[in-house]
PDB file of C-alpha atoms in Angstrom:
ATOM      1  CA  MET A   1     -14.381  -9.659 -18.981  1.00  0.00           C
ATOM      2  CA  THR A   2     -11.532  -9.728 -16.474  1.00  0.00           C
ATOM      3  CA  LEU A   3      -8.190  -8.436 -17.707  1.00  0.00           C
ATOM      4  CA  PRO A   4      -5.282 -10.940 -17.738  1.00  0.00           C
ATOM      5  CA  ARG A   5      -3.253 -11.252 -14.540  1.00  0.00           C
ATOM      6  CA  GLY A   6       0.465 -10.724 -14.292  1.00  0.00           C
ATOM      7  CA  GLU A   7       2.828 -13.683 -13.987  1.00  0.00           C
ATOM      8  CA  LYS A   8       2.915 -13.542 -10.154  1.00  0.00           C
ATOM      9  CA  ASN A   9      -0.413 -11.716  -9.740  1.00  0.00           C
ATOM     10  CA  CYS A  10       1.533  -9.380  -7.499  1.00  0.00           C
ATOM     11  CA  ILE A  11       2.572  -5.731  -7.356  1.00  0.00           C
ATOM     12  CA  THR A  12       6.122  -6.933  -8.051  1.00  0.00           C
ATOM     13  CA  ASP A  13       5.019  -7.843 -11.582  1.00  0.00           C
ATOM     14  CA  VAL A  14       5.778  -4.186 -12.277  1.00  0.00           C
ATOM     15  CA  GLU A  15       9.453  -4.331 -13.195  1.00  0.00           C
ATOM     16  CA  GLY A  16      11.735  -2.924 -10.518  1.00  0.00           C
ATOM     17  CA  VAL A  17       9.162  -2.825  -7.734  1.00  0.00           C
ATOM     18  CA  GLN A  18      10.238  -4.585  -4.533  1.00  0.00           C
ATOM     19  CA  VAL A  19       8.395  -5.334  -1.291  1.00  0.00           C
ATOM     20  CA  GLY A  20       9.727  -6.241   2.152  1.00  0.00           C
ATOM     21  CA  HIS A  21       7.963  -7.299   5.359  1.00  0.00           C
ATOM     22  CA  VAL A  22       8.870  -7.401   9.038  1.00  0.00           C
ATOM     23  CA  THR A  23       6.358  -9.350  11.127  1.00  0.00           C
ATOM     24  CA  LEU A  24       6.135  -9.015  14.916  1.00  0.00           C
ATOM     25  CA  TYR A  25       3.961 -11.564  16.720  1.00  0.00           C
ATOM     26  CA  GLU A  26       4.501 -12.512  20.360  1.00  0.00           C
ATOM     27  CA  HIS A  27       2.190 -13.293  23.289  1.00  0.00           C
ATOM     28  CA  LEU A  28       3.716 -11.428  26.234  1.00  0.00           C
ATOM     29  CA  ASN A  29       1.207 -12.491  28.902  1.00  0.00           C
ATOM     30  CA  ASP A  30      -2.532 -13.142  29.355  1.00  0.00           C
ATOM     31  CA  LYS A  31      -3.385  -9.582  28.388  1.00  0.00           C
ATOM     32  CA  GLU A  32      -0.678  -8.244  26.095  1.00  0.00           C
ATOM     33  CA  THR A  33       0.215  -9.459  22.598  1.00  0.00           C
ATOM     34  CA  ILE A  34       2.478  -7.866  20.015  1.00  0.00           C
ATOM     35  CA  CYS A  35       0.739  -8.442  16.699  1.00  0.00           C
ATOM     36  CA  THR A  36       1.954  -5.890  14.200  1.00  0.00           C
ATOM     37  CA  GLY A  37       4.691  -5.132  11.669  1.00  0.00           C
ATOM     38  CA  VAL A  38       6.072  -3.071   8.803  1.00  0.00           C
ATOM     39  CA  THR A  39       5.847  -3.329   5.026  1.00  0.00           C
ATOM     40  CA  ALA A  40       8.105  -1.416   2.629  1.00  0.00           C
ATOM     41  CA  ILE A  41       7.401  -0.824  -1.076  1.00  0.00           C
ATOM     42  CA  LEU A  42      10.340   0.307  -3.218  1.00  0.00           C
ATOM     43  CA  PRO A  43       9.468   1.667  -6.683  1.00  0.00           C
ATOM     44  CA  HIS A  44      12.830   0.685  -8.193  1.00  0.00           C
ATOM     45  CA  THR A  45      16.282  -0.614  -7.279  1.00  0.00           C
ATOM     46  CA  GLU A  46      18.238   2.651  -7.662  1.00  0.00           C
ATOM     47  CA  ASN A  47      18.556   5.464  -5.132  1.00  0.00           C
ATOM     48  CA  LEU A  48      14.981   6.651  -4.633  1.00  0.00           C
ATOM     49  CA  PHE A  49      15.924  10.218  -3.697  1.00  0.00           C
ATOM     50  CA  ARG A  50      18.232  10.774  -6.639  1.00  0.00           C
ATOM     51  CA  LYS A  51      15.850   9.055  -9.059  1.00  0.00           C
ATOM     52  CA  LYS A  52      12.326  10.104  -8.119  1.00  0.00           C
ATOM     53  CA  VAL A  53       9.196   8.609  -9.661  1.00  0.00           C
ATOM     54  CA  ILE A  54       5.979  10.386 -10.546  1.00  0.00           C
ATOM     55  CA  ALA A  55       3.272   9.796  -7.939  1.00  0.00           C
ATOM     56  CA  ALA A  56      -0.095  10.939  -6.648  1.00  0.00           C
ATOM     57  CA  ASN A  57      -2.612  10.073  -3.962  1.00  0.00           C
ATOM     58  CA  SER A  58      -6.308  10.173  -3.247  1.00  0.00           C
ATOM     59  CA  VAL A  59      -7.688  10.593   0.267  1.00  0.00           C
ATOM     60  CA  ILE A  60     -11.091   8.923   0.048  1.00  0.00           C
ATOM     61  CA  ASN A  61     -11.803   9.313   3.770  1.00  0.00           C
ATOM     62  CA  GLY A  62      -9.270  11.198   5.851  1.00  0.00           C
ATOM     63  CA  PHE A  63      -9.474   9.429   9.211  1.00  0.00           C
ATOM     64  CA  GLY A  64      -5.775   8.568   8.984  1.00  0.00           C
ATOM     65  CA  LYS A  65      -2.328   9.589  10.188  1.00  0.00           C
ATOM     66  CA  THR A  66      -0.224   9.312   7.058  1.00  0.00           C
ATOM     67  CA  ALA A  67       3.012  11.232   6.468  1.00  0.00           C
ATOM     68  CA  GLY A  68       4.313  12.741   3.246  1.00  0.00           C
ATOM     69  CA  LEU A  69       1.139  13.146   1.206  1.00  0.00           C
ATOM     70  CA  VAL A  70       1.104  16.962   1.286  1.00  0.00           C
ATOM     71  CA  GLN A  71       4.406  17.295  -0.576  1.00  0.00           C
ATOM     72  CA  MET A  72       3.429  14.479  -2.940  1.00  0.00           C
ATOM     73  CA  ASP A  73       0.339  16.479  -3.879  1.00  0.00           C
ATOM     74  CA  GLU A  74       2.398  19.629  -4.343  1.00  0.00           C
ATOM     75  CA  LEU A  75       5.296  18.258  -6.399  1.00  0.00           C
ATOM     76  CA  GLY A  76       3.887  15.032  -7.854  1.00  0.00           C
ATOM     77  CA  VAL A  77       6.861  12.814  -7.059  1.00  0.00           C
ATOM     78  CA  LEU A  78       7.860  10.033  -4.674  1.00  0.00           C
ATOM     79  CA  GLU A  79      11.440  10.058  -3.345  1.00  0.00           C
ATOM     80  CA  SER A  80      11.369   7.403  -0.604  1.00  0.00           C
ATOM     81  CA  PRO A  81      10.047   3.900  -0.044  1.00  0.00           C
ATOM     82  CA  ILE A  82       6.336   3.751   0.730  1.00  0.00           C
ATOM     83  CA  MET A  83       6.209   2.496   4.322  1.00  0.00           C
ATOM     84  CA  LEU A  84       3.148   0.867   5.906  1.00  0.00           C
ATOM     85  CA  THR A  85       2.567   0.081   9.595  1.00  0.00           C
ATOM     86  CA  ASN A  86       0.129   0.598  12.491  1.00  0.00           C
ATOM     87  CA  THR A  87      -1.317   3.951  13.544  1.00  0.00           C
ATOM     88  CA  LEU A  88       0.916   4.635  16.543  1.00  0.00           C
ATOM     89  CA  SER A  89       4.099   3.555  14.762  1.00  0.00           C
ATOM     90  CA  VAL A  90       4.140   6.123  11.957  1.00  0.00           C
ATOM     91  CA  GLY A  91       6.821   8.134  13.777  1.00  0.00           C
ATOM     92  CA  ALA A  92       9.109   5.160  14.410  1.00  0.00           C
ATOM     93  CA  VAL A  93       8.792   3.892  10.853  1.00  0.00           C
ATOM     94  CA  MET A  94       9.369   7.358   9.431  1.00  0.00           C
ATOM     95  CA  GLN A  95      12.523   7.635  11.560  1.00  0.00           C
ATOM     96  CA  GLY A  96      13.773   4.258  10.334  1.00  0.00           C
ATOM     97  CA  ALA A  97      13.115   5.031   6.675  1.00  0.00           C
ATOM     98  CA  LEU A  98      14.756   8.439   7.113  1.00  0.00           C
ATOM     99  CA  THR A  99      17.837   6.877   8.686  1.00  0.00           C
ATOM    100  CA  TYR A 100      18.085   4.384   5.825  1.00  0.00           C
ATOM    101  CA  MET A 101      17.807   7.121   3.196  1.00  0.00           C
ATOM    102  CA  LEU A 102      20.342   9.363   4.985  1.00  0.00           C
ATOM    103  CA  ASN A 103      22.812   6.479   5.073  1.00  0.00           C
ATOM    104  CA  GLU A 104      22.280   5.877   1.364  1.00  0.00           C
ATOM    105  CA  THR A 105      22.320   9.546   0.311  1.00  0.00           C
ATOM    106  CA  GLU A 106      24.968  11.739   1.939  1.00  0.00           C
ATOM    107  CA  GLU A 107      23.793  14.981   0.286  1.00  0.00           C
ATOM    108  CA  ILE A 108      20.345  15.033   1.974  1.00  0.00           C
ATOM    109  CA  GLY A 109      20.220  17.911   4.451  1.00  0.00           C
ATOM    110  CA  ASP A 110      23.741  19.005   3.520  1.00  0.00           C
ATOM    111  CA  THR A 111      24.405  20.030  -0.064  1.00  0.00           C
ATOM    112  CA  THR A 112      20.748  19.665  -1.047  1.00  0.00           C
ATOM    113  CA  GLY A 113      17.352  19.834   0.655  1.00  0.00           C
ATOM    114  CA  THR A 114      15.589  17.431   2.988  1.00  0.00           C
ATOM    115  CA  ILE A 115      13.574  14.344   2.052  1.00  0.00           C
ATOM    116  CA  ASN A 116       9.845  13.623   2.024  1.00  0.00           C
ATOM    117  CA  VAL A 117       9.300  10.169   3.591  1.00  0.00           C
ATOM    118  CA  VAL A 118       5.893   8.589   2.901  1.00  0.00           C
ATOM    119  CA  VAL A 119       4.251   6.452   5.613  1.00  0.00           C
ATOM    120  CA  GLY A 120       0.737   4.995   5.657  1.00  0.00           C
ATOM    121  CA  GLU A 121      -1.061   3.319   8.530  1.00  0.00           C
ATOM    122  CA  CYS A 122      -4.044   1.324   9.748  1.00  0.00           C
ATOM    123  CA  ASN A 123      -5.183   0.723  13.339  1.00  0.00           C
ATOM    124  CA  ASP A 124      -4.387  -2.838  14.448  1.00  0.00           C
ATOM    125  CA  GLY A 125      -5.291  -2.143  18.095  1.00  0.00           C
ATOM    126  CA  TYR A 126      -8.017  -4.813  18.235  1.00  0.00           C
ATOM    127  CA  LEU A 127      -5.405  -7.600  18.174  1.00  0.00           C
ATOM    128  CA  ASN A 128      -2.178  -5.697  18.808  1.00  0.00           C
ATOM    129  CA  SER A 129      -1.174  -4.106  22.116  1.00  0.00           C
ATOM    130  CA  ILE A 130      -0.670  -0.914  20.191  1.00  0.00           C
ATOM    131  CA  ARG A 131       0.184   1.211  23.248  1.00  0.00           C
ATOM    132  CA  LEU A 132       3.411  -0.766  23.692  1.00  0.00           C
ATOM    133  CA  GLN A 133       4.749   0.743  20.449  1.00  0.00           C
ATOM    134  CA  ALA A 134       6.607  -2.447  19.597  1.00  0.00           C
ATOM    135  CA  VAL A 135       7.630  -1.248  16.139  1.00  0.00           C
ATOM    136  CA  LYS A 136      11.052   0.393  16.228  1.00  0.00           C
ATOM    137  CA  PRO A 137      13.014   2.323  13.568  1.00  0.00           C
ATOM    138  CA  GLU A 138      15.258  -0.685  12.959  1.00  0.00           C
ATOM    139  CA  HIS A 139      12.226  -2.731  11.872  1.00  0.00           C
ATOM    140  CA  ALA A 140      11.594  -0.234   9.077  1.00  0.00           C
ATOM    141  CA  ILE A 141      15.223  -0.495   7.972  1.00  0.00           C
ATOM    142  CA  THR A 142      15.039  -4.296   7.974  1.00  0.00           C
ATOM    143  CA  ALA A 143      11.867  -4.227   5.872  1.00  0.00           C
ATOM    144  CA  ILE A 144      13.545  -1.989   3.294  1.00  0.00           C
ATOM    145  CA  GLN A 145      16.740  -4.038   3.199  1.00  0.00           C
ATOM    146  CA  GLY A 146      14.769  -7.273   2.845  1.00  0.00           C
ATOM    147  CA  ALA A 147      12.639  -6.064  -0.053  1.00  0.00           C
ATOM    148  CA  THR A 148      12.404  -8.457  -3.012  1.00  0.00           C
ATOM    149  CA  ASN A 149      10.843  -8.572  -6.447  1.00  0.00           C
ATOM    150  CA  GLU A 150       9.569 -12.113  -5.864  1.00  0.00           C
ATOM    151  CA  LYS A 151       5.950 -13.058  -5.194  1.00  0.00           C
ATOM    152  CA  ILE A 152       5.337 -11.604  -1.733  1.00  0.00           C
ATOM    153  CA  ALA A 153       3.767 -13.159   1.348  1.00  0.00           C
ATOM    154  CA  GLU A 154       0.163 -12.111   1.995  1.00  0.00           C
ATOM    155  CA  GLY A 155      -2.303 -12.187   4.862  1.00  0.00           C
ATOM    156  CA  ALA A 156      -1.125 -11.761   8.452  1.00  0.00           C
ATOM    157  CA  VAL A 157       2.376 -10.532   7.609  1.00  0.00           C
ATOM    158  CA  GLY A 158       4.211  -7.217   7.779  1.00  0.00           C
ATOM    159  CA  ALA A 159       1.917  -4.240   8.263  1.00  0.00           C
ATOM    160  CA  GLY A 160      -1.051  -6.606   7.939  1.00  0.00           C
ATOM    161  CA  THR A 161      -0.140  -8.821  10.904  1.00  0.00           C
ATOM    162  CA  GLY A 162      -2.777  -7.422  13.267  1.00  0.00           C
ATOM    163  CA  MET A 163      -5.395  -6.148  10.824  1.00  0.00           C
ATOM    164  CA  GLN A 164      -9.050  -7.163  10.449  1.00  0.00           C
ATOM    165  CA  CYS A 165     -11.269  -7.034   7.387  1.00  0.00           C
ATOM    166  CA  LEU A 166     -15.055  -7.358   7.278  1.00  0.00           C
ATOM    167  CA  GLY A 167     -15.017  -8.914  10.737  1.00  0.00           C
ATOM    168  CA  TYR A 168     -12.431 -11.551   9.786  1.00  0.00           C
ATOM    169  CA  LYS A 169      -8.634 -11.689   9.722  1.00  0.00           C
ATOM    170  CA  GLY A 170      -7.355  -9.265   7.123  1.00  0.00           C
ATOM    171  CA  GLY A 171      -3.915  -7.970   6.228  1.00  0.00           C
ATOM    172  CA  ILE A 172      -1.688  -7.762   3.161  1.00  0.00           C
ATOM    173  CA  GLY A 173      -3.093  -8.556  -0.268  1.00  0.00           C
ATOM    174  CA  THR A 174      -1.754  -8.047  -3.772  1.00  0.00           C
ATOM    175  CA  SER A 175      -2.800  -8.445  -7.394  1.00  0.00           C
ATOM    176  CA  SER A 176      -1.820  -7.353 -10.927  1.00  0.00           C
ATOM    177  CA  ARG A 177      -3.229  -6.962 -14.422  1.00  0.00           C
ATOM    178  CA  ILE A 178      -1.769  -6.695 -17.924  1.00  0.00           C
ATOM    179  CA  ILE A 179      -3.104  -3.935 -20.172  1.00  0.00           C
ATOM    180  CA  ALA A 180      -2.591  -4.576 -23.871  1.00  0.00           C
ATOM    181  CA  ALA A 181      -1.326  -1.692 -25.978  1.00  0.00           C
ATOM    182  CA  GLU A 182      -0.706  -1.429 -29.714  1.00  0.00           C
ATOM    183  CA  LYS A 183       3.034  -2.030 -29.454  1.00  0.00           C
ATOM    184  CA  ASP A 184       3.710  -2.769 -25.788  1.00  0.00           C
ATOM    185  CA  ASN A 185       1.923  -4.259 -22.820  1.00  0.00           C
ATOM    186  CA  TYR A 186       1.716  -2.399 -19.529  1.00  0.00           C
ATOM    187  CA  THR A 187       1.376  -3.780 -16.018  1.00  0.00           C
ATOM    188  CA  LEU A 188      -0.688  -2.422 -13.136  1.00  0.00           C
ATOM    189  CA  GLY A 189      -0.137  -3.875  -9.676  1.00  0.00           C
ATOM    190  CA  ALA A 190      -1.743  -3.254  -6.298  1.00  0.00           C
ATOM    191  CA  LEU A 191      -0.917  -3.903  -2.668  1.00  0.00           C
ATOM    192  CA  VAL A 192      -3.422  -3.309   0.124  1.00  0.00           C
ATOM    193  CA  VAL A 193      -3.455  -3.362   3.889  1.00  0.00           C
ATOM    194  CA  SER A 194      -7.074  -4.351   4.551  1.00  0.00           C
ATOM    195  CA  ASN A 195      -8.508  -3.287   7.901  1.00  0.00           C
ATOM    196  CA  PHE A 196     -12.122  -2.221   7.411  1.00  0.00           C
ATOM    197  CA  GLY A 197     -15.752  -3.219   7.665  1.00  0.00           C
ATOM    198  CA  ARG A 198     -18.071  -5.586   9.520  1.00  0.00           C
ATOM    199  CA  ARG A 199     -19.329  -9.063   8.686  1.00  0.00           C
ATOM    200  CA  GLU A 200     -22.794  -7.844   7.804  1.00  0.00           C
ATOM    201  CA  GLN A 201     -21.232  -5.680   5.065  1.00  0.00           C
ATOM    202  CA  ALA A 202     -19.353  -8.546   3.400  1.00  0.00           C
ATOM    203  CA  LEU A 203     -20.592  -9.493  -0.054  1.00  0.00           C
ATOM    204  CA  PHE A 204     -19.352 -13.078   0.204  1.00  0.00           C
ATOM    205  CA  THR A 205     -21.384 -15.843   1.854  1.00  0.00           C
ATOM    206  CA  SER A 206     -20.845 -16.079   5.592  1.00  0.00           C
ATOM    207  CA  ASN A 207     -22.409 -18.498   8.064  1.00  0.00           C
ATOM    208  CA  SER A 208     -22.033 -15.954  10.855  1.00  0.00           C
ATOM    209  CA  LYS A 209     -23.469 -12.455  10.794  1.00  0.00           C
ATOM    210  CA  GLU A 210     -22.242 -11.613  14.299  1.00  0.00           C
ATOM    211  CA  SER A 211     -19.226  -9.382  13.905  1.00  0.00           C
ATOM    212  CA  PRO A 212     -16.510  -8.772  16.516  1.00  0.00           C
ATOM    213  CA  ASP A 213     -16.594  -5.326  18.074  1.00  0.00           C
ATOM    214  CA  THR A 214     -13.755  -3.979  15.967  1.00  0.00           C
ATOM    215  CA  PRO A 215     -13.072  -0.286  15.226  1.00  0.00           C
ATOM    216  CA  ASP A 216     -14.194   1.228  11.916  1.00  0.00           C
ATOM    217  CA  GLY A 217     -10.692   0.517  10.590  1.00  0.00           C
ATOM    218  CA  SER A 218      -8.890   1.714   7.471  1.00  0.00           C
ATOM    219  CA  ILE A 219      -7.341   0.582   4.218  1.00  0.00           C
ATOM    220  CA  MET A 220      -4.127   1.586   2.484  1.00  0.00           C
ATOM    221  CA  MET A 221      -4.173   0.939  -1.268  1.00  0.00           C
ATOM    222  CA  ILE A 222      -0.956   1.204  -3.286  1.00  0.00           C
ATOM    223  CA  LEU A 223      -0.921   1.160  -7.102  1.00  0.00           C
ATOM    224  CA  ALA A 224       2.210   0.687  -9.198  1.00  0.00           C
ATOM    225  CA  THR A 225       2.481   0.756 -12.983  1.00  0.00           C
ATOM    226  CA  ASP A 226       5.108   0.899 -15.705  1.00  0.00           C
ATOM    227  CA  ALA A 227       2.815   2.974 -17.934  1.00  0.00           C
ATOM    228  CA  PRO A 228       3.880   6.581 -18.568  1.00  0.00           C
ATOM    229  CA  PHE A 229       1.418   8.682 -16.587  1.00  0.00           C
ATOM    230  CA  SER A 230       1.579  12.211 -15.228  1.00  0.00           C
ATOM    231  CA  ASN A 231       0.835  12.817 -11.546  1.00  0.00           C
ATOM    232  CA  ARG A 232      -2.583  14.150 -12.562  1.00  0.00           C
ATOM    233  CA  GLN A 233      -3.349  10.907 -14.394  1.00  0.00           C
ATOM    234  CA  LEU A 234      -2.078   8.838 -11.464  1.00  0.00           C
ATOM    235  CA  LYS A 235      -4.498  10.704  -9.210  1.00  0.00           C
ATOM    236  CA  ARG A 236      -7.263   9.674 -11.611  1.00  0.00           C
ATOM    237  CA  LEU A 237      -6.202   6.049 -11.134  1.00  0.00           C
ATOM    238  CA  ALA A 238      -5.977   6.442  -7.351  1.00  0.00           C
ATOM    239  CA  LYS A 239      -9.529   7.799  -7.236  1.00  0.00           C
ATOM    240  CA  ARG A 240     -10.791   4.628  -8.938  1.00  0.00           C
ATOM    241  CA  CYS A 241      -9.548   2.476  -6.046  1.00  0.00           C
ATOM    242  CA  VAL A 242     -12.840   3.228  -4.322  1.00  0.00           C
ATOM    243  CA  ILE A 243     -14.642   1.147  -6.973  1.00  0.00           C
ATOM    244  CA  GLY A 244     -12.751  -2.035  -6.076  1.00  0.00           C
ATOM    245  CA  LEU A 245     -13.156  -1.242  -2.389  1.00  0.00           C
ATOM    246  CA  GLY A 246     -16.903  -0.852  -2.752  1.00  0.00           C
ATOM    247  CA  ARG A 247     -17.188  -4.174  -4.594  1.00  0.00           C
ATOM    248  CA  THR A 248     -16.177  -5.979  -1.395  1.00  0.00           C
ATOM    249  CA  GLY A 249     -18.896  -4.348   0.714  1.00  0.00           C
ATOM    250  CA  SER A 250     -17.181  -1.335   2.274  1.00  0.00           C
ATOM    251  CA  THR A 251     -19.332   1.740   2.824  1.00  0.00           C
ATOM    252  CA  ILE A 252     -16.326   3.754   4.107  1.00  0.00           C
ATOM    253  CA  ASP A 253     -17.358   4.245   7.716  1.00  0.00           C
ATOM    254  CA  ASN A 254     -16.903   7.484   9.643  1.00  0.00           C
ATOM    255  CA  GLY A 255     -13.744   6.342  11.438  1.00  0.00           C
ATOM    256  CA  SER A 256     -12.144   4.700   8.426  1.00  0.00           C
ATOM    257  CA  GLY A 257      -9.004   6.057   6.777  1.00  0.00           C
ATOM    258  CA  ASP A 258      -9.235   5.045   3.123  1.00  0.00           C
ATOM    259  CA  ILE A 259      -6.185   6.256   1.222  1.00  0.00           C
ATOM    260  CA  ALA A 260      -4.715   5.380  -2.174  1.00  0.00           C
ATOM    261  CA  ILE A 261      -1.208   6.101  -3.472  1.00  0.00           C
ATOM    262  CA  ALA A 262      -0.252   5.539  -7.113  1.00  0.00           C
ATOM    263  CA  PHE A 263       3.157   5.759  -8.783  1.00  0.00           C
ATOM    264  CA  SER A 264       4.658   5.131 -12.209  1.00  0.00           C
ATOM    265  CA  THR A 265       8.101   3.668 -12.848  1.00  0.00           C
ATOM    266  CA  ALA A 266       8.131   4.795 -16.507  1.00  0.00           C
ATOM    267  CA  ALA A 267      10.113   7.975 -15.880  1.00  0.00           C
ATOM    268  CA  LYS A 268      12.737   8.676 -13.236  1.00  0.00           C
ATOM    269  CA  MET A 269      13.254  12.327 -12.375  1.00  0.00           C
ATOM    270  CA  ASP A 270      16.863  13.258 -11.601  1.00  0.00           C
ATOM    271  CA  HIS A 271      17.231  15.183  -8.353  1.00  0.00           C
ATOM    272  CA  HIS A 272      20.553  16.632  -9.476  1.00  0.00           C
ATOM    273  CA  SER A 273      20.067  18.502 -12.741  1.00  0.00           C
ATOM    274  CA  ASP A 274      20.875  21.966 -14.068  1.00  0.00           C
ATOM    275  CA  GLU A 275      18.317  21.690 -16.852  1.00  0.00           C
ATOM    276  CA  ILE A 276      15.464  24.186 -16.880  1.00  0.00           C
ATOM    277  CA  THR A 277      12.989  21.678 -18.305  1.00  0.00           C
ATOM    278  CA  SER A 278      12.235  17.966 -18.091  1.00  0.00           C
ATOM    279  CA  SER A 279      10.568  15.993 -20.855  1.00  0.00           C
ATOM    280  CA  PHE A 280       8.729  12.703 -20.682  1.00  0.00           C
ATOM    281  CA  THR A 281       6.031  10.778 -22.528  1.00  0.00           C
ATOM    282  CA  MET A 282       2.556  10.264 -21.147  1.00  0.00           C
ATOM    283  CA  VAL A 283      -0.548   8.352 -22.196  1.00  0.00           C
ATOM    284  CA  ARG A 284      -3.276  10.395 -23.855  1.00  0.00           C
ATOM    285  CA  ASP A 285      -6.332  10.755 -21.630  1.00  0.00           C
ATOM    286  CA  ASP A 286      -8.700  10.211 -24.527  1.00  0.00           C
ATOM    287  CA  HIS A 287      -7.073   6.985 -25.712  1.00  0.00           C
ATOM    288  CA  PRO A 288      -9.218   3.858 -25.076  1.00  0.00           C
ATOM    289  CA  ILE A 289      -6.376   2.382 -23.024  1.00  0.00           C
ATOM    290  CA  MET A 290      -7.308   4.715 -20.156  1.00  0.00           C
ATOM    291  CA  ASN A 291     -10.578   2.860 -19.674  1.00  0.00           C
ATOM    292  CA  GLN A 292      -8.653  -0.406 -19.512  1.00  0.00           C
ATOM    293  CA  PHE A 293      -6.540   1.069 -16.728  1.00  0.00           C
ATOM    294  CA  PHE A 294      -9.633   2.239 -14.849  1.00  0.00           C
ATOM    295  CA  GLN A 295     -11.051  -1.287 -15.127  1.00  0.00           C
ATOM    296  CA  ALA A 296      -7.722  -2.746 -14.005  1.00  0.00           C
ATOM    297  CA  VAL A 297      -7.674  -0.534 -10.887  1.00  0.00           C
ATOM    298  CA  ALA A 298     -11.090  -1.799  -9.811  1.00  0.00           C
ATOM    299  CA  GLU A 299     -10.064  -5.406 -10.450  1.00  0.00           C
ATOM    300  CA  VAL A 300      -6.696  -5.348  -8.674  1.00  0.00           C
ATOM    301  CA  ILE A 301      -8.053  -3.599  -5.574  1.00  0.00           C
ATOM    302  CA  GLU A 302     -11.014  -5.952  -5.251  1.00  0.00           C
ATOM    303  CA  GLU A 303      -8.852  -9.031  -5.780  1.00  0.00           C
ATOM    304  CA  ALA A 304      -6.085  -7.802  -3.464  1.00  0.00           C
ATOM    305  CA  ILE A 305      -8.629  -7.313  -0.661  1.00  0.00           C
ATOM    306  CA  TYR A 306     -10.044 -10.796  -1.144  1.00  0.00           C
ATOM    307  CA  SER A 307      -6.527 -12.220  -1.349  1.00  0.00           C
ATOM    308  CA  SER A 308      -5.680 -10.578   1.988  1.00  0.00           C
ATOM    309  CA  LEU A 309      -8.621 -12.461   3.491  1.00  0.00           C
ATOM    310  CA  GLN A 310      -7.894 -15.764   1.749  1.00  0.00           C
ATOM    311  CA  GLN A 311      -4.217 -15.808   2.725  1.00  0.00           C
ATOM    312  CA  ALA A 312      -4.703 -14.764   6.362  1.00  0.00           C
ATOM    313  CA  GLU A 313      -5.076 -17.379   9.088  1.00  0.00           C
ATOM    314  CA  THR A 314      -7.101 -17.264  12.294  1.00  0.00           C
ATOM    315  CA  THR A 315      -5.122 -15.104  14.724  1.00  0.00           C
ATOM    316  CA  ILE A 316      -5.315 -14.628  18.506  1.00  0.00           C
ATOM    317  CA  GLY A 317      -4.268 -11.267  19.850  1.00  0.00           C
ATOM    318  CA  ARG A 318      -4.351  -9.232  23.042  1.00  0.00           C
ATOM    319  CA  GLU A 319      -6.786 -10.167  25.824  1.00  0.00           C
ATOM    320  CA  GLY A 320      -7.441 -13.439  24.007  1.00  0.00           C
ATOM    321  CA  ARG A 321      -9.276 -11.743  21.150  1.00  0.00           C
ATOM    322  CA  LYS A 322      -9.580 -13.884  18.042  1.00  0.00           C
ATOM    323  CA  LEU A 323     -10.157 -13.036  14.408  1.00  0.00           C
ATOM    324  CA  GLU A 324     -11.156 -15.989  12.268  1.00  0.00           C
ATOM    325  CA  LYS A 325     -10.091 -16.798   8.739  1.00  0.00           C
ATOM    326  CA  ALA A 326     -12.755 -15.607   6.298  1.00  0.00           C
ATOM    327  CA  PRO A 327     -14.923 -18.371   4.750  1.00  0.00           C
ATOM    328  CA  ILE A 328     -13.850 -17.716   1.155  1.00  0.00           C
TER     329      ILE A 328
END
């Protein structure tokens, strides 16, 4: 039985979470087309460096160029927006997010340490003239500043503008589930940038089995929850993303970067504190609710991928290449 969906069926059903997009789409000439963008995910509305959230990640297949995952693994916290873009724009987006955080937090690099900015990517070079590096630092700043807790746009928007999925037009997708507890209900939300697979792998009915000659691709999968989890438990959730991914037909090809990031908004860790210890509540691993969360992860990832296909429209990119809307 499918778990109940959140009110918006969106990652922003998790209270405090905000998402912003910047979409860049312009035909420059017969050969070159800018078809790319940036997506920003903010865990809460306060200063993200001063109020860190617990986080973890799972690298399912490491053919990717992400930034910030090493420190996340080491310390188990997230202290910046999660930024998503194309492969060759990780540096520009990291610079933009860094500039934004420096402007918001005067102590970074002065009276305290530096900041760990997290950026994920997928290769949109089939449709996007990726060598032109159209994404600039200011686009990252705009995405962060425009973030909202409303139901977000999906499909060919933001970081998903130029992406392909299972041989069709992919992009941004989102979904959420409600997990019933004894006293409270918890929410789990997901956002994906789908950019993987070939038509012959798709598990939905397709009239055409001839797939465009797209690269192996990648997928970024972001989980957000208001349940109190440790970073170890969040890594357990992140690992389960592969179940939802596999339900859509992915076999995680050699050149695919399949990466999941999970964070909890239940506890905010103060950067500035003289206390020796920190205390917070966490769900027991052996409580039956954990299995509900594992089921929810599979459901939200699968549905978010299909939503990215359903909401995307047929798109023409560089050299006249076309990715069609999926027949679902």
